[in-house]
Amino acid sequence: MNVLVVGSGGREHAICYCAAKSEKTDKLYCTPGNAGIAEFAECVPIGAMEFDKIAAFAKEKEIDLVIVGMDDPLVGGLVDELEAAGVRTFGPRKNAAILEGSKAFSKDLMKKYNIPTAAYENFTDPEKALHYLETAKFPIVLKADGLALGKGVLICNNLEEAREGVKTIMLDKKFGSAGNEMVIEEFITGREVSVLSFVDGDTIKTMTSAQDHKRAGDGDTGLNTGGMGTFSPSPFYTKEVDEFCEKYIYQATVDAMKAEGRPFKGVIFFGLMLTEEGPKVLEYNARFGDPEAQVVLPRMKNDLIEVVEACIDGTLDQVDLQFEDNAAVCVVLASEGYPVSYEKGVPIHGLEEFDKHEGYYCFHAGTKLEGDQLVTSGGRVLGITAKGADLKEARANAYAAAEWVQFDNKYMRHDIGKAIDEA
Ligand code: AMP
Ligand code: GLY
């Protein structure tokens, strides 16, 4: 098969790694891809939002399967466009990707179908939002409705901060049209777990659990980022938690989408919080997590292409989804100063070590080639993943491998997976 992956980050590198491993894949393309993906796939400089060009390319190269990795093209309707052109595509259509594309939609869905989530109200009028906040309990959470690169969530400790938050989201439009509508949500506490799943419209099969570290600094301090590291599985995702989620969250979400006339095919990412009252859904995403994919996919035993095809064909119930009985940790190597401002174009060395070691992966996120020299080209540069018999071993391995890599303004958190010591 000719397979095309759409996206350019560490997540797409992990997807491409699995796609390349599949016996079904003859030729692998990635649009636009990155320097790491280019080592084993043909990268084509077409942007993920250039739908016409992607469709034309898929026809020209006789692509048998497209896997869309990123949220923006999914929410924008790339799957619909490719299907209309007769190209077989993995990912939700636009009317289902709204599960991630609109937080107001997903909150209303959960309320209607009794799926556990934090209490909330939706607002399109900033005056009404401000009025509501007068009598609200703090802290409180403000969320821009639409996609905001994971940055549209503000936790406000008092009325003053919340007023400022409404201004930021709805009046100053810091997150653009994502702030035309806003969710005001009860602040809940507990451990966070990411559970990714494959869905074929009817059947859902969850993957092994993971946890992300979103803040830039050690001890969960500093600004929110796209994710500074992950580990899998989460020791806090116990059998009891899994049973609860199976009963009240996973299938309920898939059934709700079907009942709404929006059957979901693709990956649903459940962002869960394990509260004292039980697990609650913080957010849905309509794709693999980044950097969750970098710890979950290397542990998957199945052939990714076979699972993806089962989702498209509606035969996921026949798939026995299996993960290795081990653990993985991913430490993100970023450019010093991320997520605010940072230098690019810095030469990177040491990656040849990864070819010599089994169970170690270097997923590229913000890199490019200048001539023959690999250089940094983004805030998150590389995701260093290592496996181990258990989480402690995986963490030690990942941090050892992080030292193989050298570039001048290299920055990483030193406590990825530290929470496992408390488990
Ligand atoms: P989201 O994009 O909805 O996952 O939100 C980003 C982060 O904000 C989450 O990972 C949580 O750490 C935090 N968060 C979101 N919603 C809530 C909430 N209702 N209560 C407490 N923290 C929240
Ligand atoms: N790691 C969180 C996300 O992919 O949204």
Short mmCIF file of C-alpha atoms and ligand atoms in Angstrom, two decimals:
data_model
loop_
_atom_site.label_atom_id
_atom_site.label_comp_id
_atom_site.label_asym_id
_atom_site.label_seq_id
_atom_site.Cartn_x
_atom_site.Cartn_y
_atom_site.Cartn_z
CA MET A 1 0.00 0.00 0.00
CA ASN A 2 0.95 3.62 -0.52
CA VAL A 3 0.40 5.41 2.78
CA LEU A 4 0.38 9.16 3.43
CA VAL A 5 0.60 10.67 6.93
CA VAL A 6 -0.45 14.32 7.40
CA GLY A 7 1.45 16.35 10.02
CA SER A 8 4.94 17.32 11.06
CA GLY A 9 5.50 16.73 14.79
CA GLY A 10 6.78 14.06 17.13
CA ARG A 11 3.36 12.44 17.05
CA GLU A 12 3.48 12.07 13.27
CA HIS A 13 7.03 10.72 13.56
CA ALA A 14 5.69 8.01 15.91
CA ILE A 15 2.78 7.29 13.54
CA CYS A 16 5.17 7.09 10.58
CA TYR A 17 7.48 4.80 12.55
CA CYS A 18 4.57 2.35 13.05
CA ALA A 19 3.30 2.74 9.49
CA ALA A 20 6.79 2.02 8.09
CA LYS A 21 7.04 -1.11 10.23
CA SER A 22 3.82 -2.54 8.79
CA GLU A 23 4.16 -5.27 6.20
CA LYS A 24 1.25 -3.65 4.40
CA THR A 25 3.17 -0.45 3.68
CA ASP A 26 5.12 -0.36 0.43
CA LYS A 27 5.74 3.35 0.15
CA LEU A 28 5.33 5.95 2.88
CA TYR A 29 4.83 9.69 2.34
CA CYS A 30 4.40 12.49 4.84
CA THR A 31 3.09 16.03 4.28
CA PRO A 32 4.91 18.10 5.33
CA GLY A 33 6.91 15.78 7.65
CA ASN A 34 10.20 16.71 9.32
CA ALA A 35 13.89 15.82 9.20
CA GLY A 36 13.44 12.67 11.34
CA ILE A 37 10.53 11.35 9.29
CA ALA A 38 12.52 12.06 6.11
CA GLU A 39 14.98 9.33 7.10
CA PHE A 40 12.46 6.65 6.12
CA ALA A 41 9.53 8.36 4.39
CA GLU A 42 9.29 10.74 1.48
CA CYS A 43 8.41 14.16 2.88
CA VAL A 44 6.51 16.48 0.58
CA PRO A 45 6.30 20.22 1.29
CA ILE A 46 2.52 20.56 1.36
CA GLY A 47 1.00 22.23 4.43
CA ALA A 48 -1.52 20.30 6.52
CA MET A 49 -4.22 22.89 5.73
CA GLU A 50 -3.66 22.80 1.96
CA PHE A 51 -6.54 20.38 1.41
CA ASP A 52 -6.72 20.70 -2.40
CA LYS A 53 -3.01 20.04 -2.74
CA ILE A 54 -3.13 17.04 -0.39
CA ALA A 55 -6.06 15.57 -2.32
CA ALA A 56 -4.33 16.14 -5.68
CA PHE A 57 -1.11 14.60 -4.35
CA ALA A 58 -2.99 11.56 -3.01
CA LYS A 59 -4.60 10.99 -6.40
CA GLU A 60 -1.34 11.49 -8.30
CA LYS A 61 0.64 9.06 -6.13
CA GLU A 62 -2.23 6.55 -5.92
CA ILE A 63 -2.31 6.73 -2.14
CA ASP A 64 -4.29 3.82 -0.65
CA LEU A 65 -4.56 5.23 2.85
CA VAL A 66 -4.19 8.67 4.46
CA ILE A 67 -3.70 9.02 8.22
CA VAL A 68 -4.36 12.53 9.50
CA GLY A 69 -2.36 13.20 12.68
CA MET A 70 -3.16 16.82 13.49
CA ASP A 71 -6.23 18.51 14.95
CA ASP A 72 -6.48 21.57 12.67
CA PRO A 73 -7.03 19.68 9.39
CA LEU A 74 -9.41 17.24 11.10
CA VAL A 75 -11.55 20.02 12.54
CA GLY A 76 -11.33 21.85 9.20
CA GLY A 77 -12.71 18.88 7.25
CA LEU A 78 -9.70 17.31 5.50
CA VAL A 79 -11.19 13.82 5.90
CA ASP A 80 -14.42 14.89 4.13
CA GLU A 81 -12.44 16.46 1.33
CA LEU A 82 -10.25 13.38 0.80
CA GLU A 83 -13.22 11.03 0.95
CA ALA A 84 -15.03 13.17 -1.63
CA ALA A 85 -11.97 12.70 -3.86
CA GLY A 86 -12.25 8.93 -3.36
CA VAL A 87 -9.23 8.63 -1.04
CA ARG A 88 -9.47 6.21 1.88
CA THR A 89 -8.74 8.20 5.03
CA PHE A 90 -8.34 7.53 8.74
CA GLY A 91 -9.72 10.21 11.05
CA PRO A 92 -13.07 11.73 11.99
CA ARG A 93 -15.10 13.72 9.49
CA LYS A 94 -15.66 17.39 10.24
CA ASN A 95 -19.03 16.78 11.91
CA ALA A 96 -17.37 14.36 14.37
CA ALA A 97 -14.06 16.21 14.87
CA ILE A 98 -16.20 18.91 16.52
CA LEU A 99 -15.76 16.74 19.61
CA GLU A 100 -12.37 18.47 19.87
CA GLY A 101 -13.14 21.55 17.78
CA SER A 102 -15.80 22.94 20.12
CA LYS A 103 -15.59 22.65 23.88
CA ALA A 104 -19.15 24.03 24.16
CA PHE A 105 -20.33 21.17 21.93
CA SER A 106 -18.45 18.50 23.89
CA LYS A 107 -19.68 19.83 27.25
CA ASP A 108 -23.29 19.84 26.02
CA LEU A 109 -22.84 16.31 24.67
CA MET A 110 -21.56 15.07 28.03
CA LYS A 111 -24.40 16.78 29.88
CA LYS A 112 -27.05 15.36 27.53
CA TYR A 113 -25.68 11.81 27.77
CA ASN A 114 -24.73 11.85 31.47
CA ILE A 115 -21.01 11.46 30.88
CA PRO A 116 -19.14 12.58 34.01
CA THR A 117 -17.48 16.00 33.59
CA ALA A 118 -17.01 19.24 35.56
CA ALA A 119 -20.11 21.47 35.95
CA TYR A 120 -20.16 24.35 33.44
CA GLU A 121 -22.04 27.05 31.52
CA ASN A 122 -21.46 28.17 27.92
CA PHE A 123 -21.41 31.86 26.96
CA THR A 124 -21.45 33.74 23.67
CA ASP A 125 -22.05 37.13 25.36
CA PRO A 126 -19.14 38.49 27.45
CA GLU A 127 -21.55 40.62 29.53
CA LYS A 128 -23.46 37.50 30.58
CA ALA A 129 -20.20 35.71 31.38
CA LEU A 130 -19.09 38.62 33.59
CA HIS A 131 -22.44 38.64 35.33
CA TYR A 132 -22.27 34.89 35.98
CA LEU A 133 -18.78 35.28 37.49
CA GLU A 134 -20.07 37.75 40.14
CA THR A 135 -21.53 34.88 42.16
CA ALA A 136 -19.17 32.08 41.08
CA LYS A 137 -16.91 30.00 43.31
CA PHE A 138 -13.13 30.33 42.82
CA PRO A 139 -10.83 29.07 41.46
CA ILE A 140 -12.77 28.75 38.24
CA VAL A 141 -11.76 27.65 34.73
CA LEU A 142 -12.35 29.65 31.53
CA LYS A 143 -12.00 27.85 28.21
CA ALA A 144 -12.05 29.31 24.73
CA ASP A 145 -14.49 27.18 22.73
CA GLY A 146 -12.30 26.43 19.72
CA LEU A 147 -8.79 25.18 18.96
CA ALA A 148 -6.12 27.31 20.65
CA LEU A 149 -2.96 25.17 20.46
CA GLY A 150 -3.75 23.83 23.94
CA LYS A 151 -3.44 27.35 25.37
CA GLY A 152 -7.07 28.47 25.54
CA VAL A 153 -7.63 27.31 29.13
CA LEU A 154 -7.30 29.87 31.95
CA ILE A 155 -7.46 28.92 35.62
CA CYS A 156 -8.58 32.01 37.54
CA ASN A 157 -8.14 32.31 41.29
CA ASN A 158 -10.44 35.28 41.93
CA LEU A 159 -13.00 37.54 40.31
CA GLU A 160 -10.39 39.99 39.11
CA GLU A 161 -8.42 37.31 37.25
CA ALA A 162 -11.63 35.90 35.81
CA ARG A 163 -12.72 39.33 34.51
CA GLU A 164 -9.32 39.70 32.91
CA GLY A 165 -9.74 36.19 31.44
CA VAL A 166 -13.08 37.02 29.82
CA LYS A 167 -11.44 40.10 28.30
CA THR A 168 -8.50 38.03 27.01
CA ILE A 169 -10.65 35.33 25.44
CA MET A 170 -13.82 37.10 24.28
CA LEU A 171 -12.92 40.76 23.78
CA ASP A 172 -9.19 40.89 22.95
CA LYS A 173 -9.62 37.58 21.08
CA LYS A 174 -6.16 36.38 22.07
CA PHE A 175 -7.06 32.95 20.68
CA GLY A 176 -8.82 34.38 17.64
CA SER A 177 -12.27 33.09 16.71
CA ALA A 178 -11.75 30.23 19.20
CA GLY A 179 -12.95 32.83 21.73
CA ASN A 180 -16.30 33.63 20.07
CA GLU A 181 -17.80 31.28 22.60
CA MET A 182 -16.49 30.38 26.04
CA VAL A 183 -17.03 27.66 28.61
CA ILE A 184 -16.90 28.59 32.30
CA GLU A 185 -16.21 25.46 34.25
CA GLU A 186 -15.99 24.27 37.83
CA PHE A 187 -12.37 23.77 38.99
CA ILE A 188 -11.81 20.12 39.86
CA THR A 189 -8.74 18.41 41.28
CA GLY A 190 -7.05 15.04 40.94
CA ARG A 191 -4.50 13.19 38.86
CA GLU A 192 -4.71 13.56 35.13
CA VAL A 193 -4.58 10.58 32.78
CA SER A 194 -4.66 10.46 28.99
CA VAL A 195 -6.43 7.51 27.43
CA LEU A 196 -6.28 7.20 23.65
CA SER A 197 -8.64 4.89 21.80
CA PHE A 198 -9.43 3.54 18.35
CA VAL A 199 -13.03 3.98 17.25
CA ASP A 200 -14.86 2.62 14.18
CA GLY A 201 -18.16 4.44 14.63
CA ASP A 202 -19.62 1.74 16.88
CA THR A 203 -16.82 -0.09 18.64
CA ILE A 204 -14.17 1.51 20.82
CA LYS A 205 -10.91 -0.11 21.91
CA THR A 206 -8.76 1.83 24.35
CA MET A 207 -4.98 1.85 24.21
CA THR A 208 -2.66 1.69 27.20
CA SER A 209 -2.86 4.78 29.47
CA ALA A 210 -0.38 7.65 29.61
CA GLN A 211 0.27 10.89 31.42
CA ASP A 212 1.49 14.18 30.00
CA HIS A 213 3.45 16.96 31.75
CA LYS A 214 2.12 20.22 30.32
CA ARG A 215 3.96 22.84 32.36
CA ALA A 216 7.37 24.08 31.21
CA GLY A 217 9.20 23.80 34.54
CA ASP A 218 10.09 21.12 37.07
CA GLY A 219 7.47 20.53 39.75
CA ASP A 220 4.71 21.60 37.34
CA THR A 221 5.71 25.25 37.44
CA GLY A 222 5.87 27.82 34.64
CA LEU A 223 3.79 28.22 31.53
CA ASN A 224 1.65 25.63 29.81
CA THR A 225 3.32 24.02 26.81
CA GLY A 226 2.39 21.50 24.16
CA GLY A 227 3.77 18.84 26.53
CA MET A 228 7.25 18.39 28.05
CA GLY A 229 7.16 14.62 28.46
CA THR A 230 4.99 11.59 29.02
CA PHE A 231 5.01 8.18 30.60
CA SER A 232 2.97 5.05 29.96
CA PRO A 233 1.21 3.27 31.55
CA SER A 234 -0.10 5.49 34.35
CA PRO A 235 0.06 3.59 37.64
CA PHE A 236 -2.93 5.66 38.80
CA TYR A 237 -5.09 4.24 36.02
CA THR A 238 -6.14 1.20 38.04
CA LYS A 239 -8.48 -1.62 37.11
CA GLU A 240 -11.27 0.11 39.07
CA VAL A 241 -10.75 3.35 37.17
CA ASP A 242 -10.76 1.47 33.88
CA GLU A 243 -13.99 -0.33 34.76
CA PHE A 244 -15.68 2.94 35.70
CA CYS A 245 -14.61 4.59 32.45
CA GLU A 246 -15.68 1.57 30.39
CA LYS A 247 -19.09 1.77 32.00
CA TYR A 248 -19.74 5.51 32.00
CA ILE A 249 -17.38 7.25 29.59
CA TYR A 250 -15.87 5.40 26.60
CA GLN A 251 -18.75 3.57 24.93
CA ALA A 252 -21.15 6.27 26.13
CA THR A 253 -19.19 8.87 24.14
CA VAL A 254 -19.14 6.77 20.97
CA ASP A 255 -22.87 6.00 21.29
CA ALA A 256 -23.65 9.67 21.95
CA MET A 257 -21.83 10.76 18.80
CA LYS A 258 -23.68 8.14 16.77
CA ALA A 259 -27.03 9.17 18.26
CA GLU A 260 -26.28 12.79 17.28
CA GLY A 261 -25.75 11.75 13.67
CA ARG A 262 -22.00 12.31 13.99
CA PRO A 263 -20.49 8.81 13.96
CA PHE A 264 -16.87 9.01 15.05
CA LYS A 265 -14.16 7.04 13.25
CA GLY A 266 -10.57 7.62 14.25
CA VAL A 267 -8.81 8.24 17.54
CA ILE A 268 -10.62 9.67 20.55
CA PHE A 269 -8.26 10.99 23.21
CA PHE A 270 -9.91 11.16 26.62
CA GLY A 271 -8.27 13.71 28.93
CA LEU A 272 -9.43 12.41 32.31
CA MET A 273 -9.14 13.73 35.82
CA LEU A 274 -9.33 11.16 38.62
CA THR A 275 -11.31 13.13 41.20
CA GLU A 276 -12.52 11.99 44.60
CA GLU A 277 -15.96 11.57 43.06
CA GLY A 278 -14.54 9.34 40.35
CA PRO A 279 -13.04 9.91 36.90
CA LYS A 280 -14.31 12.91 34.93
CA VAL A 281 -13.65 14.00 31.35
CA LEU A 282 -11.60 17.22 31.19
CA GLU A 283 -11.44 17.28 27.43
CA TYR A 284 -11.75 15.25 24.27
CA ASN A 285 -9.30 15.33 21.41
CA ALA A 286 -10.02 13.83 18.01
CA ARG A 287 -6.48 12.51 17.38
CA PHE A 288 -3.46 10.91 19.04
CA GLY A 289 -1.89 12.98 21.81
CA ASP A 290 1.48 14.63 21.39
CA PRO A 291 3.67 13.50 23.20
CA GLU A 292 1.36 10.68 24.37
CA ALA A 293 1.71 8.94 21.00
CA GLN A 294 5.48 8.81 21.53
CA VAL A 295 5.06 6.47 24.54
CA VAL A 296 1.87 4.63 23.56
CA LEU A 297 2.63 3.64 19.95
CA PRO A 298 6.09 2.14 20.60
CA ARG A 299 4.39 -0.22 23.09
CA MET A 300 1.65 -1.34 20.69
CA LYS A 301 2.00 -4.92 19.47
CA ASN A 302 -0.56 -4.67 16.65
CA ASP A 303 0.15 -3.58 13.12
CA LEU A 304 -1.03 0.05 13.11
CA ILE A 305 -2.20 -0.11 9.49
CA GLU A 306 -4.38 -3.16 10.23
CA VAL A 307 -6.03 -1.40 13.19
CA VAL A 308 -6.55 1.79 11.22
CA GLU A 309 -8.15 -0.14 8.36
CA ALA A 310 -10.44 -1.94 10.82
CA CYS A 311 -11.61 1.46 12.07
CA ILE A 312 -12.38 2.60 8.53
CA ASP A 313 -14.13 -0.68 7.63
CA GLY A 314 -16.14 -0.93 10.86
CA THR A 315 -14.50 -4.21 11.91
CA LEU A 316 -12.67 -3.04 15.02
CA ASP A 317 -14.63 -5.57 17.12
CA GLN A 318 -12.51 -8.26 15.45
CA VAL A 319 -9.20 -6.67 16.50
CA ASP A 320 -7.41 -7.87 19.61
CA LEU A 321 -5.57 -4.71 20.63
CA GLN A 322 -2.43 -5.55 22.59
CA PHE A 323 0.33 -3.63 24.30
CA GLU A 324 3.69 -4.80 25.60
CA ASP A 325 3.86 -5.56 29.30
CA ASN A 326 6.50 -2.90 29.94
CA ALA A 327 6.71 0.86 30.25
CA ALA A 328 7.94 3.85 28.26
CA VAL A 329 8.98 7.39 29.14
CA CYS A 330 9.39 10.30 26.73
CA VAL A 331 11.48 13.33 27.71
CA VAL A 332 11.04 16.32 25.42
CA LEU A 333 14.21 18.23 24.57
CA ALA A 334 13.19 21.82 23.97
CA SER A 335 14.98 25.05 23.13
CA GLU A 336 15.77 27.16 26.21
CA GLY A 337 13.07 29.83 26.50
CA TYR A 338 10.23 27.69 25.11
CA PRO A 339 7.27 28.36 25.06
CA VAL A 340 7.96 32.12 24.88
CA SER A 341 10.98 32.92 22.72
CA TYR A 342 13.94 30.84 21.73
CA GLU A 343 16.77 30.60 19.26
CA LYS A 344 16.46 28.35 16.19
CA GLY A 345 18.99 26.99 13.73
CA VAL A 346 21.25 25.50 16.43
CA PRO A 347 23.21 22.39 15.30
CA ILE A 348 22.16 19.06 16.91
CA HIS A 349 24.61 16.21 17.56
CA GLY A 350 24.60 12.69 18.98
CA LEU A 351 21.55 11.13 17.31
CA GLU A 352 23.60 8.26 15.84
CA GLU A 353 23.50 6.62 19.31
CA PHE A 354 19.82 5.74 18.78
CA ASP A 355 20.68 3.39 15.91
CA LYS A 356 22.89 1.38 18.27
CA HIS A 357 20.31 0.79 21.01
CA GLU A 358 17.14 -1.30 20.88
CA GLY A 359 14.10 0.19 22.67
CA TYR A 360 15.25 3.80 22.33
CA TYR A 361 13.60 6.31 20.01
CA CYS A 362 14.34 9.86 18.96
CA PHE A 363 11.15 11.43 17.61
CA HIS A 364 11.68 14.73 15.83
CA ALA A 365 9.36 17.67 16.48
CA GLY A 366 11.20 20.89 15.60
CA THR A 367 14.21 20.00 13.48
CA LYS A 368 15.35 20.63 9.93
CA LEU A 369 18.31 19.93 7.73
CA GLU A 370 20.60 22.76 6.69
CA GLY A 371 22.70 21.05 4.06
CA ASP A 372 23.83 17.91 5.88
CA GLN A 373 23.57 19.43 9.34
CA LEU A 374 20.52 18.79 11.51
CA VAL A 375 19.47 21.99 13.32
CA THR A 376 16.71 23.06 15.69
CA SER A 377 13.67 24.69 14.08
CA GLY A 378 11.13 24.88 16.88
CA GLY A 379 10.45 25.11 20.60
CA ARG A 380 10.00 21.39 21.15
CA VAL A 381 12.90 19.88 19.25
CA LEU A 382 13.02 16.13 19.98
CA GLY A 383 11.08 13.56 22.00
CA ILE A 384 13.45 11.04 23.56
CA THR A 385 11.56 7.84 24.33
CA ALA A 386 12.94 4.77 26.05
CA LYS A 387 11.31 1.57 27.14
CA GLY A 388 12.06 -0.36 30.32
CA ALA A 389 10.72 -3.34 32.22
CA ASP A 390 8.89 -0.88 34.48
CA LEU A 391 8.42 2.88 34.70
CA LYS A 392 11.49 3.45 36.85
CA GLU A 393 13.74 1.65 34.42
CA ALA A 394 12.14 3.40 31.46
CA ARG A 395 12.66 6.78 33.12
CA ALA A 396 16.33 6.07 33.87
CA ASN A 397 16.82 4.91 30.26
CA ALA A 398 15.07 7.97 28.79
CA TYR A 399 17.16 10.39 30.86
CA ALA A 400 20.36 8.53 29.96
CA ALA A 401 19.44 8.78 26.27
CA ALA A 402 18.59 12.48 26.67
CA GLU A 403 22.30 12.97 27.49
CA TRP A 404 23.36 11.42 24.18
CA VAL A 405 21.93 14.42 22.40
CA GLN A 406 23.73 17.74 22.37
CA PHE A 407 22.65 21.16 21.16
CA ASP A 408 23.56 24.52 22.60
CA ASN A 409 20.31 25.73 24.14
CA LYS A 410 18.96 22.29 25.11
CA TYR A 411 16.31 22.44 27.83
CA MET A 412 14.34 19.62 29.47
CA ARG A 413 12.36 18.92 32.61
CA HIS A 414 14.11 16.63 35.07
CA ASP A 415 11.03 15.20 36.74
CA ILE A 416 9.14 13.48 33.94
CA GLY A 417 7.50 10.44 35.49
CA LYS A 418 8.54 11.40 39.02
CA ALA A 419 4.92 11.01 40.15
CA ILE A 420 5.31 7.26 39.71
CA ASP A 421 7.37 7.23 42.92
CA GLU A 422 4.16 8.08 44.77
CA ALA A 423 2.16 5.27 43.19
P1 AMP B 1 -7.79 21.08 28.53
O1 AMP B 1 -7.19 21.70 27.31
O2 AMP B 1 -9.26 21.19 28.65
O3 AMP B 1 -7.26 19.69 28.80
O4 AMP B 1 -7.16 21.91 29.74
C1 AMP B 1 -5.77 22.06 29.90
C2 AMP B 1 -5.39 21.79 31.34
O5 AMP B 1 -6.10 22.69 32.21
C3 AMP B 1 -5.78 20.41 31.80
O6 AMP B 1 -4.83 19.46 31.46
C4 AMP B 1 -5.90 20.62 33.30
O7 AMP B 1 -4.62 20.59 33.91
C5 AMP B 1 -6.44 22.02 33.40
N1 AMP B 1 -7.91 21.99 33.53
C6 AMP B 1 -8.82 21.98 32.53
N2 AMP B 1 -10.06 21.94 33.00
C7 AMP B 1 -9.97 21.94 34.35
C8 AMP B 1 -10.91 21.92 35.42
N3 AMP B 1 -12.23 21.91 35.20
N4 AMP B 1 -10.45 21.92 36.68
C9 AMP B 1 -9.12 21.94 36.92
N5 AMP B 1 -8.17 21.98 35.97
C10 AMP B 1 -8.58 21.99 34.69
N1 GLY B 2 -0.57 16.12 25.06
C1 GLY B 2 -1.83 16.74 24.97
C2 GLY B 2 -2.38 16.82 23.62
O1 GLY B 2 -1.91 16.20 22.69
O2 GLY B 2 -3.35 17.53 23.44
#
